[in-house]
């Protein structure tokens, strides 16, 4: 049995993992959480596989040694589709990853045409090819890299208003592909993107449904920690903390974004 104060470590390159944290909070309200945002390397999506794997393995190794989490959740599709296996090989602690929700999308689609929005690094992964082959056989999966949405989500959570043209371009990137006009289901394959659901819904129109993996990940985290004791903060009491790498100038705005998710302090690495 883990120590009741042992945290869950939730990891992303920026604010995207908050979408997973929100679902984890719903299922495990007394869980002690450390949220990690690797802003020094944001965005992951434009980096090479080797860079991402080295960065994620190194950072998680360091954090696991320092904080002894009972479980690590890589709340980032880019990092998970590239480095999940490697992280599991090097760490003793259970690791839950975030991979594109292609399976539920294939069950939901009526038209048989599914869109997938992710980072450039995610959409080219063999991991995504395997999910497509295993769960979306007989359907058409159209992929589009929408790195601008990562910056838009970061801006929105700090109180800014991203340019609506960004969302129109994301929709157009899928719609302009052969049979793109038949898309009725879009997989949000980057944890930043559910933060932009109203903007994306407006850009795609009312006939498109969106799906992401956050709830499924939270269920998996709850399953793997079933029966374990927790002594995390009760609602309204003292809060958890986040670790943010890189330049701290922006941290006051970031903290305002984190607070509704039960994060009351930001510490450097
Ligand atoms: N939130 C990350 C994901 O799920 C990616 C953002 C980035 O490019 O750093 O893929």
GROMACS .gro file of C-alpha atoms in nm, residues 41-189:
model
  149
   41UNK     CA    1   1.042   2.259  -2.392
   42UNK     CA    2   0.690   2.367  -2.504
   43UNK     CA    3   0.579   2.287  -2.770
   44UNK     CA    4   0.670   1.918  -2.785
   45UNK     CA    5   0.485   1.881  -3.112
   46UNK     CA    6   0.757   2.035  -3.330
   47UNK     CA    7   1.041   1.830  -3.180
   48UNK     CA    8   1.201   1.506  -3.295
   49UNK     CA    9   1.116   1.167  -3.145
   50UNK     CA   10   1.467   1.142  -2.996
   51UNK     CA   11   1.443   1.484  -2.830
   52UNK     CA   12   1.101   1.414  -2.681
   53UNK     CA   13   1.195   1.067  -2.557
   54UNK     CA   14   1.515   1.189  -2.390
   55UNK     CA   15   1.344   1.488  -2.235
   56UNK     CA   16   1.042   1.299  -2.098
   57UNK     CA   17   1.241   1.002  -1.964
   58UNK     CA   18   1.497   1.229  -1.797
   59UNK     CA   19   1.245   1.461  -1.639
   60UNK     CA   20   1.012   1.189  -1.514
   61UNK     CA   21   1.305   0.993  -1.373
   62UNK     CA   22   1.417   1.297  -1.175
   63UNK     CA   23   1.067   1.375  -1.052
   64UNK     CA   24   0.991   1.016  -0.954
   65UNK     CA   25   1.307   1.004  -0.745
   66UNK     CA   26   1.224   1.331  -0.573
   67UNK     CA   27   0.851   1.292  -0.507
   68UNK     CA   28   0.789   0.915  -0.500
   69UNK     CA   29   0.453   0.931  -0.681
   70UNK     CA   30   0.224   0.626  -0.655
   71UNK     CA   31   0.142   0.669  -1.025
   72UNK     CA   32   0.253   0.886  -1.316
   73UNK     CA   33   0.008   1.004  -1.579
   74UNK     CA   34   0.160   1.136  -1.901
   75UNK     CA   35  -0.122   1.375  -1.991
   76UNK     CA   36   0.021   1.449  -2.333
   77UNK     CA   37  -0.048   1.258  -2.654
   78UNK     CA   38   0.281   1.363  -2.810
   79UNK     CA   39   0.491   1.237  -2.520
   80UNK     CA   40   0.279   0.922  -2.477
   81UNK     CA   41   0.273   0.808  -2.839
   82UNK     CA   42   0.653   0.847  -2.852
   83UNK     CA   43   0.789   0.766  -2.507
   84UNK     CA   44   0.533   0.568  -2.305
   85UNK     CA   45   0.712   0.234  -2.357
   86UNK     CA   46   1.052   0.380  -2.271
   87UNK     CA   47   0.925   0.551  -1.956
   88UNK     CA   48   0.764   0.226  -1.842
   89UNK     CA   49   1.092   0.045  -1.904
   90UNK     CA   50   1.297   0.279  -1.688
   91UNK     CA   51   1.059   0.356  -1.399
   92UNK     CA   52   0.921   0.120  -1.138
   93UNK     CA   53   0.606   0.324  -1.079
   94UNK     CA   54   0.287   0.255  -1.282
   95UNK     CA   55   0.259   0.488  -1.580
   96UNK     CA   56  -0.068   0.577  -1.755
   97UNK     CA   57  -0.042   0.738  -2.097
   98UNK     CA   58  -0.274   0.943  -2.314
   99UNK     CA   59  -0.333   0.810  -2.662
  100UNK     CA   60  -0.573   0.932  -2.931
  101UNK     CA   61  -0.934   0.824  -2.868
  102UNK     CA   62  -0.966   0.648  -3.204
  103UNK     CA   63  -1.151   0.347  -3.063
  104UNK     CA   64  -1.450   0.540  -2.919
  105UNK     CA   65  -1.454   0.766  -3.226
  106UNK     CA   66  -1.484   0.461  -3.453
  107UNK     CA   67  -1.777   0.341  -3.240
  108UNK     CA   68  -1.946   0.683  -3.257
  109UNK     CA   69  -1.914   0.776  -3.624
  110UNK     CA   70  -2.221   0.736  -3.843
  111UNK     CA   71  -2.063   0.855  -4.166
  112UNK     CA   72  -1.753   0.637  -4.127
  113UNK     CA   73  -1.524   0.938  -4.169
  114UNK     CA   74  -1.330   1.049  -3.861
  115UNK     CA   75  -1.105   1.351  -3.827
  116UNK     CA   76  -0.803   1.360  -3.598
  117UNK     CA   77  -0.638   1.679  -3.479
  118UNK     CA   78  -0.304   1.651  -3.305
  119UNK     CA   79   0.048   1.787  -3.302
  120UNK     CA   80   0.278   1.726  -3.598
  121UNK     CA   81   0.476   1.474  -3.391
  122UNK     CA   82   0.166   1.281  -3.281
  123UNK     CA   83  -0.002   1.241  -3.617
  124UNK     CA   84   0.306   1.078  -3.774
  125UNK     CA   85   0.349   0.812  -3.502
  126UNK     CA   86   0.333   0.441  -3.574
  127UNK     CA   87   0.134   0.420  -3.250
  128UNK     CA   88  -0.148   0.610  -3.425
  129UNK     CA   89  -0.120   0.380  -3.730
  130UNK     CA   90  -0.163   0.083  -3.498
  131UNK     CA   91  -0.469   0.233  -3.326
  132UNK     CA   92  -0.617   0.305  -3.667
  133UNK     CA   93  -0.553  -0.048  -3.794
  134UNK     CA   94  -0.685  -0.211  -3.477
  135UNK     CA   95  -0.992   0.002  -3.405
  136UNK     CA   96  -1.089   0.193  -3.720
  137UNK     CA   97  -1.068  -0.077  -3.986
  138UNK     CA   98  -1.330  -0.004  -4.250
  139UNK     CA   99  -1.350   0.364  -4.150
  140UNK     CA  100  -1.160   0.655  -4.296
  141UNK     CA  101  -0.933   0.841  -4.055
  142UNK     CA  102  -0.816   1.182  -4.178
  143UNK     CA  103  -0.532   1.342  -3.981
  144UNK     CA  104  -0.430   1.704  -3.954
  145UNK     CA  105  -0.150   1.867  -3.753
  146UNK     CA  106  -0.280   2.178  -3.579
  147UNK     CA  107   0.014   2.311  -3.376
  148UNK     CA  108  -0.141   2.660  -3.364
  149UNK     CA  109  -0.410   2.523  -3.133
  150UNK     CA  110  -0.149   2.454  -2.864
  151UNK     CA  111  -0.053   2.822  -2.849
  152UNK     CA  112  -0.420   2.921  -2.865
  153UNK     CA  113  -0.502   2.704  -2.561
  154UNK     CA  114  -0.205   2.841  -2.369
  155UNK     CA  115  -0.320   3.195  -2.451
  156UNK     CA  116  -0.685   3.130  -2.365
  157UNK     CA  117  -0.602   2.988  -2.022
  158UNK     CA  118  -0.401   3.298  -1.941
  159UNK     CA  119  -0.705   3.512  -2.018
  160UNK     CA  120  -0.621   3.599  -2.379
  161UNK     CA  121  -0.842   3.576  -2.688
  162UNK     CA  122  -0.691   3.366  -2.966
  163UNK     CA  123  -0.751   3.467  -3.328
  164UNK     CA  124  -1.067   3.286  -3.460
  165UNK     CA  125  -0.880   3.226  -3.789
  166UNK     CA  126  -0.676   2.960  -3.604
  167UNK     CA  127  -0.988   2.747  -3.552
  168UNK     CA  128  -1.109   2.801  -3.905
  169UNK     CA  129  -0.770   2.681  -4.033
  170UNK     CA  130  -0.785   2.368  -3.814
  171UNK     CA  131  -1.132   2.282  -3.949
  172UNK     CA  132  -1.025   2.357  -4.305
  173UNK     CA  133  -0.718   2.131  -4.268
  174UNK     CA  134  -0.953   1.833  -4.225
  175UNK     CA  135  -1.244   1.947  -4.438
  176UNK     CA  136  -1.024   2.012  -4.743
  177UNK     CA  137  -0.903   1.649  -4.759
  178UNK     CA  138  -1.086   1.401  -4.985
  179UNK     CA  139  -1.416   1.308  -4.810
  180UNK     CA  140  -1.337   1.565  -4.540
  181UNK     CA  141  -1.687   1.704  -4.580
  182UNK     CA  142  -1.824   1.372  -4.447
  183UNK     CA  143  -1.645   1.399  -4.109
  184UNK     CA  144  -1.895   1.369  -3.824
  185UNK     CA  145  -1.653   1.287  -3.540
  186UNK     CA  146  -1.325   1.457  -3.451
  187UNK     CA  147  -1.067   1.308  -3.217
  188UNK     CA  148  -0.892   1.575  -3.012
  189UNK     CA  149  -0.555   1.399  -2.999
   0.00000   0.00000   0.00000
